[in-house]
Structure formats: C-alpha cells, structure tokens
Coordinates of C-alpha atoms and ligand atoms in Angstrom, one line a residue:
X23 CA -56.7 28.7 6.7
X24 CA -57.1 26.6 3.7
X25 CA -54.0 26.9 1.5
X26 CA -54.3 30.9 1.2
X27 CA -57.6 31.3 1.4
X28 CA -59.2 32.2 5.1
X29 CA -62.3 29.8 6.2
X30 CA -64.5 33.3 5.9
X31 CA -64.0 33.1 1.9
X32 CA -65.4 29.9 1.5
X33 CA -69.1 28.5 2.3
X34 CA -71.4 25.5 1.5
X35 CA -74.3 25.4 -0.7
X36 CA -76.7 23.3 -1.8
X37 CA -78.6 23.4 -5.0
X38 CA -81.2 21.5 -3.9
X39 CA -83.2 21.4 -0.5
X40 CA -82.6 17.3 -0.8
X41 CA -79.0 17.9 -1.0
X42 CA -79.0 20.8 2.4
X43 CA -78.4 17.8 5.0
X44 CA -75.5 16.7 3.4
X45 CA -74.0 20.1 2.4
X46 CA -74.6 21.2 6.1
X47 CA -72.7 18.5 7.2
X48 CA -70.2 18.6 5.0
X49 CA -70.0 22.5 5.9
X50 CA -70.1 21.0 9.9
X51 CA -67.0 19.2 9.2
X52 CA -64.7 21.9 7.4
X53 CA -66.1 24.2 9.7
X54 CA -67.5 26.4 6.9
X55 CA -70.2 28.4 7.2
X56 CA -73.3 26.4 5.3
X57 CA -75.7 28.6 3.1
X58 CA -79.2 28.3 1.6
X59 CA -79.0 31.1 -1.1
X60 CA -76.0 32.3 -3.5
X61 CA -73.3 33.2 -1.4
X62 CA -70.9 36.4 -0.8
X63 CA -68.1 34.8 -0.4
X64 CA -65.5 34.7 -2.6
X65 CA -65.2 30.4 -3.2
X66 CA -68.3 28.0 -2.7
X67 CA -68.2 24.5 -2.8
X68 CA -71.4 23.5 -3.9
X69 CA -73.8 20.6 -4.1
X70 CA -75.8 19.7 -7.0
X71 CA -77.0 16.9 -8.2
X72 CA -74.0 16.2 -10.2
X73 CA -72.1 15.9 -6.9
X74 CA -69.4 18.0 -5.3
X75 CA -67.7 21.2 -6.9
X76 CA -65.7 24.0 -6.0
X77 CA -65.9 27.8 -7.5
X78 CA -64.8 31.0 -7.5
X79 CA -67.9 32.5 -6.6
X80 CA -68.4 35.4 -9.8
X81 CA -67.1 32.9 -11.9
X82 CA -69.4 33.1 -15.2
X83 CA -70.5 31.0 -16.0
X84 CA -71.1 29.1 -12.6
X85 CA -69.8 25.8 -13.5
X86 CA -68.3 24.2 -10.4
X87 CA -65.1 22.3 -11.3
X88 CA -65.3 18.8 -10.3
X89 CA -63.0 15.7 -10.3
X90 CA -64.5 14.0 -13.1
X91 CA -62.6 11.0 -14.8
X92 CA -66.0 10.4 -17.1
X93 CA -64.8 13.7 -19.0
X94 CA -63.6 14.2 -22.5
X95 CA -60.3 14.8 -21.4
X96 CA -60.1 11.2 -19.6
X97 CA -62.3 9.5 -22.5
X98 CA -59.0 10.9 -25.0
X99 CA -56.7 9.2 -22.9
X100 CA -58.4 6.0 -22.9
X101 CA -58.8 5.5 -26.5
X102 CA -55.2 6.9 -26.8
X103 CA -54.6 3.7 -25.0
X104 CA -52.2 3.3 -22.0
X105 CA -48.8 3.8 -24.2
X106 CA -49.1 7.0 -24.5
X107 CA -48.4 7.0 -20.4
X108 CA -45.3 4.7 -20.9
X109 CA -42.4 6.6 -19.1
X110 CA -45.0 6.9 -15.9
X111 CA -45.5 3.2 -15.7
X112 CA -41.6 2.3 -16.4
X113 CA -40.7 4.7 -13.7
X114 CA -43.5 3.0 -10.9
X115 CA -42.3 -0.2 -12.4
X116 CA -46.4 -0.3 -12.3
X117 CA -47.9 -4.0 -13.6
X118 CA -51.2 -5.6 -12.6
X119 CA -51.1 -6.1 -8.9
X120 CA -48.6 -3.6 -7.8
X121 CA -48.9 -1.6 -4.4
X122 CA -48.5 1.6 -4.9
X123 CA -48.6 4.4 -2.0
X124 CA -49.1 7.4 -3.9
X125 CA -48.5 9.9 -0.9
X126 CA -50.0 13.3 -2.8
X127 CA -53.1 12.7 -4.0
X128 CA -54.2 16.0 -5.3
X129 CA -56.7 15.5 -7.7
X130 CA -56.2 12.2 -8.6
X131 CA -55.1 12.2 -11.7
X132 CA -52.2 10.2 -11.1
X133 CA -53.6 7.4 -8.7
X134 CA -56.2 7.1 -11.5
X135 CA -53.5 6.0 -14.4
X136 CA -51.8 3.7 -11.8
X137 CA -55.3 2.1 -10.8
X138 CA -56.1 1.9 -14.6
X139 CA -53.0 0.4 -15.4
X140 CA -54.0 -2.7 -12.7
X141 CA -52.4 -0.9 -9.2
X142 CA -53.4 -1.0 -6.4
X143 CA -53.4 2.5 -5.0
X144 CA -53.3 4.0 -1.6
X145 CA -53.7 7.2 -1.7
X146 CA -53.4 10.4 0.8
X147 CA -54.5 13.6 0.6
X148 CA -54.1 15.9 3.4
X149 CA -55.9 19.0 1.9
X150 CA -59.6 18.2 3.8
X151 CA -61.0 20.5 0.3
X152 CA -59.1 18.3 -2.1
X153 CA -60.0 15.2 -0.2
X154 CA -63.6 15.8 -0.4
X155 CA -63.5 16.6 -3.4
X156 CA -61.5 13.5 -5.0
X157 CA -63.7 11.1 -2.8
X158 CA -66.6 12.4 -4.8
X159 CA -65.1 12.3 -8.5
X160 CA -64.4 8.8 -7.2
X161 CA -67.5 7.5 -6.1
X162 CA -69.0 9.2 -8.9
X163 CA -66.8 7.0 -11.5
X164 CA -67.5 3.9 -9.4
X165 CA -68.2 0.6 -12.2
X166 CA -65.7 2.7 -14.8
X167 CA -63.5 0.0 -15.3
X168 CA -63.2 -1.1 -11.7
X169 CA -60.6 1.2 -11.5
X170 CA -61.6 3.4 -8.4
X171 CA -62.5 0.6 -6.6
X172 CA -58.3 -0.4 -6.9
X173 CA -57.9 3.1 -4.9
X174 CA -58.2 3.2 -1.3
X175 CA -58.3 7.0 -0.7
X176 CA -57.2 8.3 2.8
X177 CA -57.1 11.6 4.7
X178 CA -53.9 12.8 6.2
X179 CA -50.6 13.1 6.4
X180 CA -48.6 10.9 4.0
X181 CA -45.4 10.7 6.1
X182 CA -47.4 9.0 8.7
X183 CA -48.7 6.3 6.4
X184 CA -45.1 5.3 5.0
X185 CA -44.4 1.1 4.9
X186 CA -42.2 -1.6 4.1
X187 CA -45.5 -3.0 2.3
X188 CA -45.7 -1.1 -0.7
X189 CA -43.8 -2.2 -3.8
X190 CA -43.3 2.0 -4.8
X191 CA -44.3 5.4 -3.1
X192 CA -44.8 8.2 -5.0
X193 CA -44.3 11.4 -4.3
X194 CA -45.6 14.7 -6.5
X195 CA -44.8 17.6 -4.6
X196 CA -46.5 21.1 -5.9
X197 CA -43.4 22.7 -8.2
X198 CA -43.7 25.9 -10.4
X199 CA -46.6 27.6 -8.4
X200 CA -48.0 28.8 -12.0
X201 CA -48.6 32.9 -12.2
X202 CA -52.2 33.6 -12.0
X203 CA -53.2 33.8 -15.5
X204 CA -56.2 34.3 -17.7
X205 CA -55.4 30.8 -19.5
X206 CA -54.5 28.7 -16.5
X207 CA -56.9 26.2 -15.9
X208 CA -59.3 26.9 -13.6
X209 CA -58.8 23.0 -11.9
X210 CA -55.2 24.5 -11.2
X211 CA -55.9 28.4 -9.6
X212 CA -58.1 26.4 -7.5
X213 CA -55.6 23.6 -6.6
X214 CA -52.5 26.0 -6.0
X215 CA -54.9 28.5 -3.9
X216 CA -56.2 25.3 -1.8
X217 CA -52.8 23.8 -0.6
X218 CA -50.2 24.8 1.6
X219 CA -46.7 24.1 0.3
X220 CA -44.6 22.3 2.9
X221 CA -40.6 21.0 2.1
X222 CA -41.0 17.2 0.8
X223 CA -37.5 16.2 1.8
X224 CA -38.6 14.7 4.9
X225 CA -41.0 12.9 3.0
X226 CA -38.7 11.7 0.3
X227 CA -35.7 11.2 3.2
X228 CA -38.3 8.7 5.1
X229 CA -40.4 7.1 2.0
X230 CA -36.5 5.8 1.2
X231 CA -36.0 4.3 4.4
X232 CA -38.8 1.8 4.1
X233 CA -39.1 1.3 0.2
X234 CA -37.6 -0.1 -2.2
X235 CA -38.5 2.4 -4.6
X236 CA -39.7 5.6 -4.3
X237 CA -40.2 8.4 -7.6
X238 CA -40.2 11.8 -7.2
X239 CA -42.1 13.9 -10.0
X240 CA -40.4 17.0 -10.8
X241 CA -40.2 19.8 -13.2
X242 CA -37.9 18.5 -16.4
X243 CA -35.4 21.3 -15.4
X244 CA -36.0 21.0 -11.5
X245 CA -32.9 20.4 -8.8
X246 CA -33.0 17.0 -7.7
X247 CA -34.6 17.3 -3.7
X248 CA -33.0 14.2 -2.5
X249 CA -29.6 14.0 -4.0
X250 CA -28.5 12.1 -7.2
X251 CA -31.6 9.6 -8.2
X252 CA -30.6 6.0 -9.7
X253 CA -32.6 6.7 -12.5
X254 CA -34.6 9.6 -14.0
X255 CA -36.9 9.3 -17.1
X256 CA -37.3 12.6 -19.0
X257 CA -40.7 14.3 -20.3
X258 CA -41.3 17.4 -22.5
X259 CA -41.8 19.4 -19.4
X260 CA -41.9 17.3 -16.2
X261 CA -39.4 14.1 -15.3
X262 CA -39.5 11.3 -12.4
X263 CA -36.8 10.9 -10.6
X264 CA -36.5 7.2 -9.4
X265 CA -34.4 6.3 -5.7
X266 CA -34.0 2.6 -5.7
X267 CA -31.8 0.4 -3.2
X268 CA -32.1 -3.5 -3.1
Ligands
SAM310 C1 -49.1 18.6 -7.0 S1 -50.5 18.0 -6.1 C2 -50.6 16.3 -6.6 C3 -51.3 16.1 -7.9 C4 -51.6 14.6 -8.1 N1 -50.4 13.9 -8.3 C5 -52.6 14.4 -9.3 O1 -52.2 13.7 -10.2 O2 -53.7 15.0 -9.3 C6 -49.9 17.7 -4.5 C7 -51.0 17.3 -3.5 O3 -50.4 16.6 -2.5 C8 -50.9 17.0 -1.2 N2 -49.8 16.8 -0.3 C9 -48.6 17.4 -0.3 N3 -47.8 17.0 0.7 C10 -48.6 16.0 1.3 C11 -48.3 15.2 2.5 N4 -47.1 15.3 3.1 N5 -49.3 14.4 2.9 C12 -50.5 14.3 2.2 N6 -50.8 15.1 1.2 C13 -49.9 15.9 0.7 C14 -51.3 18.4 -1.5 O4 -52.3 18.8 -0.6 C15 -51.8 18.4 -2.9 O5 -53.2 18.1 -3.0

C-alpha cells in the first residue's frame, strides 16, 4: 500500500526513451510496475523532461503535478516578501543560521520558507512517493536563491531522527483530511490519497524530550495533541502551537 492506494494502481512511465532507465529504476525501487506506453492504471508517476510528476491517470488534461518552487504561486510569495510569513518565523524563532528538524516533510512547502528565511533544514519524509517527488522539485530549483541547498532532505521515519542538536523541530501532522471535492487542489487529493495517517503524539511526546522547542501546526480550532502549549500564534485557519522548556 501507498497511503490508500494499492501498488497495482500506480505504474511508471517515461515520456521519453532517454528517460526509460531512470523511470525503470525508479519503478525497481517502489516496486511499481514500469511501463513504456500510457498506462491502465489508475495513478502514474511519470517522467518527462520537466522531471518527476504524479497523476490521476484520466486526468485531462495530463498535466502531472509536480513540486515546483519556480511557479507563480512561489514567485507571489517572493515579491510579497517574507513578512507576509511573520507568525511562522516567530513561532520557529527561525533567523539566519537556525537548525531546524522539520520532521513532516510533505511537499515541502514549509522546509522551503524556513530555508528561504536563512535555516538550515533537515527534513524527513517517510512517504517513499512524496519523497521522490520533493527530491526532484528540489534539485530542480537548485541555484534559486541557495535555498535548497540549506535543505538536507531524508527518507524515513522522523521519530528516529530526533536530537538534542537542533535549535526547533517541527511537526505538521495531516489534520482535516479535506472531502474529495471538485475544487480541491489536485496537489492535495493526491497528497491525502498518498499518506497513511499515523497518531503524532509519540512524535510530539519524544521531539519534547530532546528539544528545546518543538511547534506543532494545527487546525486554528484543533484540540491541542500534547497538552497546554507555552505559546500558540493564531492564523485565519491554521495555528502553531509552540512547547518550550529551558
Ligand atoms: C501535512 S503533510 C506536511 C506538509 C508539509 N509541512 C509542507 O509544507 O508541504 C505531512 C507529511 O509528513 C509525513 N509524515 C507524517 N508523519 C511522519 C513521520 N513520523 N515521519 C516522517 N514523515 C512523516 C507524511 O508522509 C506527509 O507527507
């Protein structure tokens, strides 16, 4: 299984015949089945020469999504300027330099506005699909700002990569599985249909045991998962709670 879909609904394709060694390997190491010629199954990842995507299959038109931080959305929120991300960075206590352990990777999105704000980010993804797909939007955005290059991007499982040497671990958990809509993104059917939800608590429970300070992103009307925070900075829809100790 991957998340709720079975291995059988997903294959490997390559666009290109140049690209088929790499797709087969890739296909080799999910153990997916690799394919020359439009597949029947109901997700593809596929290889072009744009670089890694994922897609529902009938999905018209066939436009893979990829992690791509060269898009007009991330272009908006670069001339928008890094204010506009201000209760984030006060709840990391982010500034130039800072280790970060950002324990749920997902799409990235986060570790990138910690790396762009100067961070240093390690950051684990356990979802092998999600992984490969970050590592390409990644390498793909390599010389934007130097800001991949501040993310070290690792495969596993984050509760095994917990240390006294990072200065905050984060921790987004997935909240609010979103009904399947028309109008949700496509980025975020494929997301919630690729992961497996698991309890953070042990997460949260051990990240506090060797950090000084360790935020938990939640939905702005969410229960607290680990007890009364020390702080909490509220958003329009989502808040951080924030478990110091000195
Ligand atoms: C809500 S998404 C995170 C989104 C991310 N913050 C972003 O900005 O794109 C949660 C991600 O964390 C991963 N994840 C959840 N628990 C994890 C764990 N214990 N170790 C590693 N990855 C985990 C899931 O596979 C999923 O990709």
């Amino acid at each position: 299984m991957v998340g709720s879909f079975t291995l059988d609904l997903i294959s490997v394709w390559a666009e290109d015949v140049k690209l088929q060694a790499e797709a087969e390997n890739l296909a080799k190491s999910l153990k997916l089945e690799f394919t020359s010629s439009k597949p029947s199954t109901k997700l593809v990842l596929y290889f072009s020469a744009k670089g890694l995507g994922i897609t529902f299959t009938n999905e018209k038109p066939f436009r893979p999504f990829q992690v791509d931080f060269q898009n007009p959305e991330w272009q908006f929120r670069k001339r928008r300027g890094l204010a506009d991300n201000k209760m984030f960075f006060s709840a990391l206590a982010l500034a130039p330099g800072k280790k970060i352990l950002d324990t749920t990777a997902g799409f990235g999105q986060d570790a990138f506005l910690m790396a762009w704000a100067g961070a240093k980010v390690t950051a684990i993804e356990r979802s092998q699909i999600v992984f490969e797909l970050l590592r390409d939007g990644l390498v793909r955005a390599q010389g934007w700002e130097e800001t991949p290059e501040r993310i070290s991007l690792v495969r596993g499982e984050a509760i095994t990569f917990l240390g006294p040497s990072f200065d905050c671990i984060y921790i987004d958990p997935m909240f609010d599985k979103p009904k399947k809509t028309a109008k949700s993104p496509k980025s975020m059917q494929l997301l919630q249909g690729l992961l497996e939800e698991s309890d953070p608590l042990p997460l949260i429970a051990a990240a506090r045991q060797v950090c000084k300070r360790v935020v938990v992103k939640l939905p702005l009307k969410g229960d607290a998962i680990a007890g009364e925070p020390n702080i909490t900075y509220k958003g329009q829809s989502i808040r951080f709670d924030v478990y110091t100790s000195v």
